[in-house]
Amino acid sequence: MNAVTMNQTPPCPECGAPLPKAGYAGLCPACVAGALAAVWREDDGGGSAAGEAPRVPGWTLETPLGAGGQGVVWRGVMEDGDAVAAVKVFRHRTERDDRSGRDTLLARVENEAALLRKLDHPGIVRLLDAGFTEDGRLFLATELVEGCDLQRLLQASRISADRALEIAAAVADALAHAHERGVVHRDVKPANVIVSAGGGVRLVDFSLASDSGVPPSVTLTAAGLALGTPYYVAPEVMAGKPATAAADLYALGVLMYEMLTGGPPVGRFARVSQKAGLPREVDGLIEALLAEEPGARGVSAAGVAERIRELRRLLATGAARRLRRRRWRMAGAAAGLALLAGGIGYQLPRTPVAARLPLVNASGFPNPEAATREAPFTNSLGMIFIPVAGRPLLAAVHETQRKNWAAFMAESAEWSEPLEATGGPRKPSRTPVNILTALGWVKAGTAGDPVYDAAGQDANLPADGINIFMARRFCAWLTWAEQRTGRLGPGQLYRLPTDEEWSALAGVADETGGTPQERHLSLAAGAVKFPWGAEWPPPAGFANYAGSEVRESVWPQGWQHLPLRSDAFPAAAPVASFSATEGLYDLWGNVWEWCESTPAPNMTKYVLRGGSWVDGGYQDQLRRDFRRMEAGSRRESCIGFRCVLEYKPAPR
């Protein structure tokens, strides 16, 4: 290829003229100017008379809320109800007899409506209606958010770094929802971020949005030129390439820079750490988002949202650490003065210090290996993990909750194809769950996975009715989800504890035998048999066992329960309702917990540990060394699971 060909620029797609390197959005300056002039020649989006609101079928427009390059936004009230909306009336008009133009615009309206109806997220305004005004203009009616756009807030005053990151995380969450459904916003900027009176953040104006493989919907001009806001337009879009999710991430980086420094990044811009005195970790994220190459901007909007939240925690931790350092300096100065006054001087002996583990991983998330009991690891679902002494392992401080299971059910259905490729397919259980009735255990209806309300009053109860295969799928999904966003590294994974690990969690170190079957009821005759001590029955309030309260619910006649004992929970209790053992809640009682132990060659049973709310009348079931052996497909309303997080230790 000769030099002339290498330096030759592509032609303008509108007029065919050579496209200069400074071309805007892939167009030559003449076509850009012509497109803008065509828009500016349209009237102001009002009605047929000056100051008159346009007539929108089904809506009464009251007052204008704002105007932009695409049109005017009005406050509208639905004529057949009391719904209030933000009604955007676009400037471009199609004449009534222009059937071709009207059909083209109608197709765009339908595409626009289809895009917006895909989106159902608390950070995105909902579409209420779409169509044409009486004089041939397109209108879109979306829910009205009472508040102020971010552009005006930034013009009024600077916002704190913590608030800026909070807003950025909310925008990233909204973009993640859109991107996962194939929708690219293409016009992320402060004017399209609404901060409500209550502090909530909503992303608005998807009128430039596009769907993968679908032509642009309603855009700035009749020719369909998707012109965004200059500072926020990604380099590849400026060069004429189609906007992808990476273009939205670029705009998010510009938004973050402007919120944190007071202005957009222009030319060889200064780092945020230099202009705003923030940690260098903030530079790393923003510079990645502003990368020239789309592929260098991050894994996904969901991953970016998580990194922003980690930066918020880093800032909060840094502020607390600086305060502690100031206090120690003051205390040290006072101590130094006291030593000088007393004429005493000595040098403290030096002791070797082990290499410190990094607190964050390569993606900027907390490093699980660096977790301590005082500073535990918290995952994306809010599950808290503490280290297990002497093992490359963290244990969840409580049993997996119903709200955690609800998140798994929602996302594993949406991401079924990639999950199948990672070994964690979404396959509903074929075994019905057994529930306790006055007649004993009875199969409840048809097979299928349990469905819980993630925000309901029972969200903090342990996920029950789970067999071991379902529990394994949850662990596989959570591993995949957090590796996808960079929260976990390749050598880190969630799984069930083994039987031997479960004993270590519970502090049961005096069993004998090499297999779970051999360790079952293996404590020596003189050993302490119960987790609370040697005496029977357990003290009141020790754990969620079956006491006299079970008689208030369905309880089979003749079944035993703890005598003279009662608590507030006739069935499963919300996790962490009782005291912890070795820093872990509900190891004993509440629900049985599956252990990841391979059955012996002559057995088809798996191990359950810890007892449950159903147990209490039989002493052996409450022993520290008791194992319940069940088929892996067994499902009962008193069976759940606890996760552990395994990691590959870093070299020291």
XYZ file of C-alpha atoms in Angstrom:
652
model
C 0.000 0.000 0.000
C 1.544 3.355 -1.058
C 1.707 6.465 1.101
C -1.047 8.250 -0.811
C -3.490 5.426 -0.167
C -2.524 5.207 3.502
C -3.115 8.910 4.026
C -6.305 9.071 2.000
C -9.379 9.874 4.083
C -12.791 8.264 3.495
C -15.433 10.323 1.710
C -18.282 12.079 3.517
C -21.225 9.644 3.504
C -23.640 12.494 2.703
C -22.002 14.418 -0.179
C -19.048 12.253 -1.201
C -16.453 14.974 -0.605
C -13.098 13.989 0.976
C -13.507 13.825 4.736
C -10.927 15.925 6.614
C -9.308 14.544 9.744
C -11.187 17.202 11.696
C -14.537 15.963 10.366
C -17.241 15.911 13.012
C -19.161 12.668 13.567
C -17.890 11.295 10.246
C -19.250 14.231 8.180
C -17.609 17.096 6.346
C -18.069 20.595 7.822
C -20.453 21.621 5.018
C -22.846 18.754 5.737
C -22.696 19.394 9.480
C -23.512 23.054 8.932
C -26.300 22.141 6.519
C -27.783 19.647 8.948
C -27.759 22.148 11.780
C -29.219 24.846 9.559
C -32.023 22.479 8.556
C -32.884 21.982 12.191
C -32.596 25.633 13.129
C -34.859 26.596 10.209
C -37.677 24.623 11.823
C -39.916 26.577 14.175
C -39.439 26.299 17.918
C -41.674 23.302 18.449
C -44.629 25.421 19.507
C -48.035 25.332 17.936
C -49.259 26.997 14.820
C -49.345 30.338 16.554
C -46.558 31.977 18.507
C -46.534 30.819 22.151
C -49.225 28.215 21.542
C -48.571 24.673 22.762
C -48.669 21.979 20.073
C -51.717 19.730 20.041
C -50.802 16.216 21.125
C -53.477 13.503 20.908
C -54.455 12.343 24.386
C -52.407 14.985 26.205
C -52.841 18.581 27.330
C -49.541 20.459 27.282
C -49.248 23.073 29.994
C -45.847 24.738 30.221
C -42.470 24.202 28.507
C -39.842 22.600 30.731
C -36.843 23.055 28.459
C -35.575 23.085 24.891
C -32.662 21.592 23.022
C -31.381 20.795 19.560
C -34.001 18.111 19.005
C -37.104 19.855 20.282
C -39.030 21.232 23.231
C -40.052 19.368 26.382
C -43.461 20.232 27.846
C -45.260 19.362 31.035
C -48.257 17.330 29.912
C -51.354 15.922 31.613
C -53.166 12.883 30.221
C -56.668 13.818 29.115
C -58.249 10.517 30.181
C -56.514 10.385 33.533
C -54.360 12.328 35.925
C -50.966 11.051 34.756
C -48.354 13.790 34.398
C -45.566 13.382 31.856
C -42.629 15.067 30.204
C -43.758 15.350 26.574
C -40.952 15.948 24.098
C -42.127 17.431 20.788
C -39.474 17.188 18.101
C -38.711 20.135 15.839
C -38.775 18.287 12.536
C -42.178 18.121 10.872
C -43.501 15.800 8.159
C -46.216 17.217 5.937
C -49.525 15.399 5.922
C -49.198 14.571 2.207
C -45.574 13.397 2.544
C -46.483 9.746 2.893
C -42.929 8.479 2.372
C -41.429 10.793 4.966
C -44.236 10.100 7.400
C -43.880 6.346 6.992
C -40.131 6.643 7.554
C -40.623 8.693 10.693
C -43.389 6.347 11.874
C -40.957 3.433 11.592
C -38.511 5.401 13.705
C -41.219 6.133 16.276
C -42.089 2.468 16.544
C -38.418 1.563 16.885
C -37.951 4.257 19.526
C -40.934 3.006 21.510
C -39.719 -0.588 21.230
C -36.289 0.435 22.559
C -37.702 2.301 25.524
C -40.175 -0.420 26.420
C -37.256 -2.828 26.801
C -36.030 -0.751 29.698
C -37.529 -1.175 33.163
C -35.073 0.158 35.708
C -35.415 2.603 38.634
C -32.631 4.711 37.092
C -34.337 5.115 33.694
C -37.526 7.059 32.991
C -40.374 4.959 31.587
C -42.035 5.551 28.233
C -45.760 6.333 28.544
C -46.820 7.228 24.999
C -45.481 8.045 21.517
C -46.922 9.301 18.243
C -47.481 12.459 16.179
C -48.872 15.879 16.940
C -51.680 17.228 14.783
C -49.166 19.168 12.659
C -46.965 16.130 11.969
C -44.307 16.321 14.681
C -43.085 13.320 16.588
C -43.719 13.314 20.335
C -42.566 11.051 23.142
C -44.222 11.124 26.577
C -42.170 9.777 29.479
C -42.748 9.855 33.211
C -42.004 13.261 34.699
C -39.261 13.370 37.316
C -39.560 16.321 39.675
C -36.047 17.589 40.165
C -33.167 19.350 38.472
C -30.865 18.235 35.705
C -27.212 17.707 36.586
C -26.048 20.399 34.165
C -27.824 23.130 36.121
C -26.636 21.667 39.428
C -23.018 21.793 38.252
C -23.461 25.348 36.992
C -24.811 26.383 40.392
C -22.047 24.862 42.533
C -19.450 22.113 42.817
C -20.608 18.839 44.338
C -18.572 16.675 46.693
C -16.431 13.856 45.334
C -18.526 11.280 47.182
C -21.760 12.632 45.692
C -20.188 12.756 42.227
C -19.215 9.091 42.461
C -22.654 8.200 43.815
C -24.290 9.853 40.791
C -21.825 8.221 38.391
C -22.541 4.774 39.861
C -26.282 5.316 39.415
C -25.780 6.340 35.771
C -23.564 3.292 35.216
C -26.262 1.044 36.696
C -28.829 2.495 34.279
C -26.462 2.059 31.332
C -25.751 -1.529 32.374
C -29.474 -2.288 32.273
C -29.755 -0.727 28.808
C -26.614 -2.350 27.417
C -27.614 -5.795 28.611
C -30.754 -5.381 26.492
C -28.865 -4.211 23.435
C -29.711 -0.508 23.832
C -27.023 2.199 23.537
C -27.975 5.656 24.852
C -25.542 7.672 22.644
C -26.176 11.012 24.383
C -25.024 10.664 27.996
C -24.368 14.151 29.376
C -25.248 16.216 32.470
C -28.428 17.629 30.899
C -29.755 14.074 30.514
C -29.204 13.146 34.157
C -32.032 14.219 36.470
C -31.494 14.450 40.219
C -34.839 14.206 41.978
C -35.865 16.180 45.035
C -35.194 13.090 47.132
C -31.668 12.680 45.742
C -32.448 9.883 43.282
C -30.720 9.795 39.897
C -32.525 9.087 36.614
C -31.145 8.843 33.095
C -33.445 10.503 30.563
C -33.728 11.235 26.832
C -33.088 7.965 25.038
C -34.203 9.655 21.806
C -30.753 9.122 20.270
C -30.660 5.521 21.439
C -29.925 2.660 19.085
C -30.340 -1.072 19.163
C -27.726 -3.546 18.005
C -28.297 -4.201 14.325
C -31.111 -1.639 14.115
C -30.788 1.695 12.244
C -30.717 4.823 14.429
C -34.099 5.916 15.701
C -35.113 9.549 15.961
C -31.986 11.678 15.603
C -31.054 15.316 15.280
C -31.896 15.755 11.611
C -34.285 14.396 9.049
C -31.354 12.660 7.362
C -30.771 10.639 10.509
C -27.431 12.144 11.563
C -26.820 11.048 15.149
C -25.047 14.102 16.526
C -24.434 13.990 20.253
C -22.843 16.643 22.476
C -19.259 17.419 21.346
C -17.274 16.905 24.558
C -19.157 13.671 25.252
C -18.841 12.069 21.798
C -16.385 9.150 21.719
C -13.431 9.353 19.269
C -14.640 6.435 17.163
C -18.059 8.091 16.742
C -16.335 11.340 15.742
C -14.566 9.294 13.070
C -17.886 8.087 11.660
C -18.077 4.647 13.251
C -21.336 3.461 14.848
C -21.833 4.082 18.548
C -21.572 1.042 20.811
C -21.824 0.539 24.549
C -18.183 1.652 24.752
C -19.240 5.102 23.490
C -21.585 5.414 26.473
C -18.712 4.456 28.788
C -16.575 7.204 27.226
C -19.334 9.739 27.897
C -19.592 8.450 31.470
C -15.862 9.100 31.886
C -16.328 12.685 30.670
C -19.264 13.084 33.052
C -17.182 11.855 36.004
C -14.270 14.140 35.107
C -16.545 17.172 34.853
C -18.283 16.450 38.169
C -14.985 15.917 40.012
C -12.970 18.798 38.515
C -15.539 21.381 37.409
C -14.914 21.110 33.658
C -14.666 18.586 30.819
C -11.354 16.965 29.811
C -9.980 18.990 26.896
C -6.721 18.331 25.030
C -3.928 17.113 27.313
C -6.108 17.321 30.385
C -4.755 17.223 33.927
C -5.382 14.189 36.075
C -8.256 14.233 38.543
C -5.843 13.495 41.392
C -3.956 16.693 40.538
C -6.986 18.948 40.064
C -9.189 17.593 42.849
C -6.699 16.050 45.293
C -8.230 12.574 45.007
C -6.464 9.174 45.154
C -4.702 7.979 42.015
C -7.118 5.045 41.793
C -9.721 7.540 40.526
C -7.319 8.505 37.716
C -7.035 4.880 36.684
C -10.770 4.412 36.172
C -11.438 7.722 34.432
C -8.442 7.419 32.110
C -9.559 3.909 31.186
C -13.030 5.228 30.325
C -11.498 8.007 28.223
C -9.237 5.630 26.322
C -8.942 6.174 22.571
C -9.680 2.527 21.809
C -13.216 1.355 22.703
C -11.979 -2.031 23.897
C -9.799 -0.427 26.595
C -12.677 1.259 28.443
C -13.722 -1.565 30.730
C -15.502 -4.876 30.749
C -19.032 -3.491 31.007
C -21.113 -0.735 32.551
C -21.956 -3.148 35.383
C -18.264 -3.614 36.086
C -17.688 0.144 35.967
C -20.538 0.677 38.462
C -18.934 -1.751 40.897
C -15.522 -0.058 40.527
C -17.077 3.337 41.220
C -18.634 2.013 44.425
C -15.292 0.625 45.477
C -13.754 4.050 44.888
C -16.408 5.558 47.176
C -15.443 3.085 49.886
C -11.768 3.828 49.254
C -12.391 7.557 49.684
C -14.309 6.974 52.913
C -11.584 4.672 54.241
C -8.894 7.158 53.229
C -10.627 10.004 55.060
C -10.873 7.907 58.220
C -7.235 6.840 57.886
C -6.068 10.456 57.488
C -7.993 11.393 60.630
C -6.359 8.538 62.548
C -2.922 9.571 61.269
C -3.489 13.144 62.475
C -4.496 11.845 65.903
C -1.445 9.576 66.082
C 0.848 12.446 65.055
C -0.601 14.593 67.810
C -0.246 11.775 70.324
C 3.301 11.068 69.123
C 4.313 14.705 69.450
C 2.972 14.824 73.003
C 4.821 11.637 73.900
C 8.028 13.008 72.359
C 7.796 16.154 74.447
C 7.327 14.058 77.573
C 10.423 11.993 76.796
C 12.519 15.084 76.143
C 11.335 16.677 79.359
C 12.390 13.578 81.316
C 15.777 13.319 79.628
C 14.979 9.788 78.424
C 15.976 8.485 74.999
C 15.881 5.018 73.473
C 15.407 3.317 70.141
C 12.650 0.752 69.636
C 13.877 -2.605 68.342
C 13.067 -3.325 64.708
C 11.101 -6.442 63.876
C 10.674 -7.877 60.390
C 7.364 -7.000 58.745
C 5.703 -9.488 56.413
C 4.832 -8.271 52.947
C 1.377 -6.758 52.931
C -1.266 -8.085 50.613
C -2.789 -5.517 48.247
C -6.163 -4.327 49.498
C -7.583 -4.179 45.978
C -7.180 -6.415 42.938
C -6.136 -5.448 39.422
C -9.668 -4.267 38.614
C -9.871 -2.013 41.663
C -12.142 -4.311 43.726
C -11.407 -5.499 47.291
C -8.921 -8.349 47.384
C -10.596 -11.352 49.097
C -7.222 -12.654 50.278
C -6.643 -9.436 52.243
C -9.894 -9.823 54.225
C -9.732 -10.023 58.006
C -12.388 -10.622 60.633
C -12.275 -6.918 61.455
C -12.408 -5.917 57.750
C -14.321 -8.738 56.032
C -14.894 -9.193 52.312
C -18.310 -8.150 50.978
C -19.389 -9.442 47.596
C -21.727 -8.027 44.962
C -24.833 -9.415 46.727
C -23.872 -7.944 50.090
C -22.838 -11.370 51.440
C -20.089 -10.989 54.058
C -17.121 -13.385 54.235
C -14.445 -13.821 56.905
C -11.177 -15.783 56.658
C -10.855 -19.367 57.895
C -7.672 -19.764 59.927
C -4.896 -21.688 58.200
C -6.808 -22.182 54.920
C -7.038 -20.257 51.619
C -10.719 -19.863 52.292
C -13.331 -17.321 53.331
C -16.660 -18.385 54.825
C -19.993 -16.574 54.550
C -20.973 -15.319 57.985
C -24.552 -16.508 57.473
C -26.560 -18.892 55.350
C -27.480 -17.856 51.804
C -30.569 -15.656 51.986
C -33.726 -15.670 49.911
C -32.826 -12.287 48.423
C -29.506 -13.764 47.246
C -31.373 -16.644 45.624
C -33.813 -14.189 43.997
C -30.855 -12.375 42.368
C -29.588 -15.721 41.055
C -32.994 -16.616 39.626
C -33.310 -13.248 37.878
C -29.836 -13.081 36.352
C -29.275 -16.755 35.579
C -32.407 -16.755 33.429
C -31.212 -13.671 31.564
C -27.679 -14.986 31.079
C -28.503 -18.639 30.438
C -26.286 -19.062 27.354
C -22.965 -17.847 28.823
C -23.721 -19.696 32.051
C -24.112 -22.949 30.177
C -20.636 -22.391 28.739
C -19.170 -21.937 32.233
C -20.661 -25.059 33.776
C -23.454 -23.375 35.695
C -26.537 -23.816 33.519
C -29.918 -22.692 34.677
C -31.809 -25.993 34.962
C -34.933 -25.980 37.153
C -35.053 -28.763 39.712
C -37.125 -31.786 38.764
C -37.755 -32.699 42.412
C -40.645 -31.147 44.376
C -39.832 -29.628 47.753
C -41.004 -31.359 50.925
C -42.792 -29.159 53.434
C -43.739 -29.969 57.002
C -47.442 -30.540 57.679
C -49.449 -32.075 60.500
C -48.998 -35.389 58.667
C -45.214 -35.060 58.428
C -43.173 -34.319 55.314
C -45.345 -33.902 52.212
C -44.265 -33.095 48.645
C -45.493 -29.591 47.772
C -47.002 -29.438 44.290
C -44.850 -29.591 41.181
C -41.105 -29.459 40.686
C -39.195 -26.251 40.039
C -36.858 -23.796 41.705
C -38.185 -21.692 44.596
C -39.200 -18.131 43.733
C -38.655 -15.461 46.376
C -39.398 -11.745 46.527
C -35.997 -10.038 46.811
C -37.544 -7.029 48.581
C -40.269 -8.818 50.560
C -40.504 -9.178 54.307
C -38.997 -12.673 54.098
C -35.962 -11.593 52.021
C -33.570 -12.166 54.961
C -34.762 -15.689 55.676
C -32.414 -18.464 54.560
C -33.075 -19.843 51.082
C -34.671 -23.220 51.807
C -35.994 -26.127 49.790
C -32.599 -26.255 48.047
C -30.923 -29.488 46.990
C -27.177 -29.830 46.571
C -27.288 -29.484 42.795
C -29.221 -26.200 43.040
C -26.722 -24.917 45.606
C -23.853 -25.797 43.254
C -25.536 -23.877 40.422
C -25.842 -20.801 42.646
C -22.109 -20.948 43.422
C -21.231 -21.411 39.733
C -23.397 -18.440 38.734
C -21.984 -16.152 41.441
C -18.421 -17.077 40.463
C -19.145 -16.350 36.801
C -20.960 -13.080 37.547
C -18.135 -11.683 39.700
C -15.337 -12.842 37.423
C -17.202 -11.194 34.531
C -17.087 -7.809 36.275
C -13.513 -8.226 37.545
C -14.483 -8.570 41.209
C -12.962 -12.075 41.375
C -9.791 -13.284 39.708
C -9.356 -16.528 37.738
C -8.181 -18.490 40.804
C -11.072 -17.415 43.021
C -14.420 -19.193 43.174
C -17.501 -19.755 45.299
C -18.468 -23.281 46.330
C -19.948 -25.310 49.173
C -17.697 -26.220 52.107
C -16.497 -29.801 52.396
C -17.556 -31.809 55.434
C -14.087 -31.444 56.922
C -14.076 -27.677 56.270
C -17.491 -27.337 57.898
C -16.100 -28.967 61.049
C -13.244 -26.448 60.978
C -15.723 -23.564 60.677
C -17.602 -24.853 63.725
C -14.442 -25.510 65.738
C -15.004 -29.281 65.795
C -11.409 -30.536 65.868
C -11.677 -33.697 68.001
C -13.455 -36.046 65.581
C -11.800 -39.207 64.292
C -12.026 -40.882 60.889
C -11.057 -40.152 57.315
C -14.499 -39.899 55.704
C -17.738 -38.170 56.711
C -19.264 -41.572 57.428
C -16.386 -42.465 59.757
C -16.487 -39.074 61.495
C -20.250 -39.360 62.122
C -20.847 -39.713 65.910
C -17.120 -40.374 66.413
C -16.454 -38.220 69.484
C -14.863 -40.058 72.386
C -17.035 -41.071 75.311
C -15.738 -38.307 77.580
C -15.773 -35.540 74.955
C -18.115 -32.566 75.020
C -20.878 -33.705 72.699
C -22.919 -30.554 72.083
C -21.943 -27.192 70.598
C -23.078 -25.381 73.740
C -21.391 -27.778 76.215
C -21.967 -31.081 77.978
C -25.381 -30.500 79.549
C -28.798 -31.239 78.078
C -30.999 -29.437 77.022
C -29.373 -26.439 75.283
C -29.636 -23.093 77.039
C -32.508 -20.833 76.010
C -31.744 -18.743 72.924
C -28.678 -20.752 71.869
C -29.930 -21.513 68.334
C -33.108 -21.893 66.304
C -34.065 -25.403 67.361
C -37.573 -26.831 67.751
C -39.017 -25.680 71.062
C -42.583 -25.449 72.275
C -43.210 -22.627 69.759
C -43.454 -25.203 66.951
C -46.837 -26.244 68.307
C -48.163 -22.852 67.174
C -47.692 -23.969 63.555
C -48.184 -27.263 61.758
C -46.387 -29.870 63.862
C -46.952 -33.612 63.498
C -48.545 -35.294 66.478
C -46.043 -37.362 68.383
C -42.974 -35.519 67.109
C -40.548 -34.465 69.835
C -39.298 -30.954 70.580
C -37.118 -29.342 73.243
C -38.859 -29.337 76.620
C -39.344 -26.026 78.408
C -37.731 -24.098 75.595
C -39.344 -21.524 73.306
C -38.312 -18.741 70.920
C -40.049 -16.365 68.545
C -39.580 -18.545 65.447
C -41.877 -21.543 64.857
C -40.044 -22.097 61.548
C -36.879 -20.653 59.969
C -35.627 -17.361 61.406
C -34.010 -14.441 59.556
C -30.270 -15.076 59.336
C -28.154 -13.844 62.258
C -31.096 -13.846 64.676
C -29.045 -15.865 67.209
C -25.512 -15.539 68.570
C -22.535 -16.363 66.352
C -20.169 -19.324 66.692
C -16.564 -18.555 65.720
C -17.897 -15.389 64.055
C -20.429 -17.363 61.967
C -24.185 -17.250 62.454
C -26.591 -20.210 62.392
C -23.990 -22.939 62.044
C -26.235 -24.686 64.532
C -29.973 -24.744 63.922
C -32.131 -22.728 61.487
C -31.558 -24.850 58.318
C -29.417 -27.873 57.530
C -26.399 -26.968 55.386
C -25.115 -29.016 52.437
C -21.450 -30.037 52.427
C -19.458 -30.663 49.240
C -18.190 -34.152 50.071
C -18.110 -37.029 47.619
C -20.145 -39.976 48.896
C -18.337 -43.204 49.741
C -18.192 -45.745 46.876
C -20.996 -47.813 48.344
C -23.218 -44.860 49.198
C -25.388 -42.427 47.225
C -25.899 -39.963 50.066
C -24.517 -36.489 50.644
C -23.818 -34.759 53.948
C -25.910 -32.165 55.775
C -24.599 -30.461 58.932
C -25.790 -28.278 61.786
C -29.409 -29.220 62.483
C -32.445 -27.035 61.852
C -35.606 -25.469 63.242
C -37.296 -28.886 62.961
C -34.775 -30.602 65.262
C -34.720 -30.561 69.045
C -36.332 -33.666 70.410
C -33.508 -36.085 69.623
C -30.185 -35.497 71.321
C -28.016 -37.213 68.709
C -29.192 -34.806 65.980
C -27.835 -31.848 67.965
C -24.385 -33.349 68.572
C -21.349 -31.583 67.135
C -20.352 -34.710 65.201
C -23.780 -35.587 63.802
C -24.207 -35.896 60.019
C -27.450 -36.283 58.207
C -27.024 -38.372 55.043
C -29.440 -37.620 52.194
C -29.712 -38.026 48.433
C -28.375 -34.954 46.652
C -31.819 -34.294 45.171
C -33.497 -34.106 48.597
C -35.420 -30.858 49.113
C -37.012 -29.817 52.412
C -38.131 -26.513 53.858
C -35.445 -26.971 56.525
C -32.504 -27.470 54.102
C -30.358 -24.593 52.815
C -26.678 -23.886 52.278
C -23.723 -21.660 53.115
C -21.056 -20.547 50.625
C -17.306 -20.398 50.988
C -14.926 -18.441 48.766
C -11.753 -20.244 47.781
C -8.697 -18.357 46.527
C -5.224 -19.214 45.327
C -2.777 -17.691 47.820
C -0.513 -15.025 46.379
C 3.255 -15.711 46.668
C 4.801 -13.976 49.687
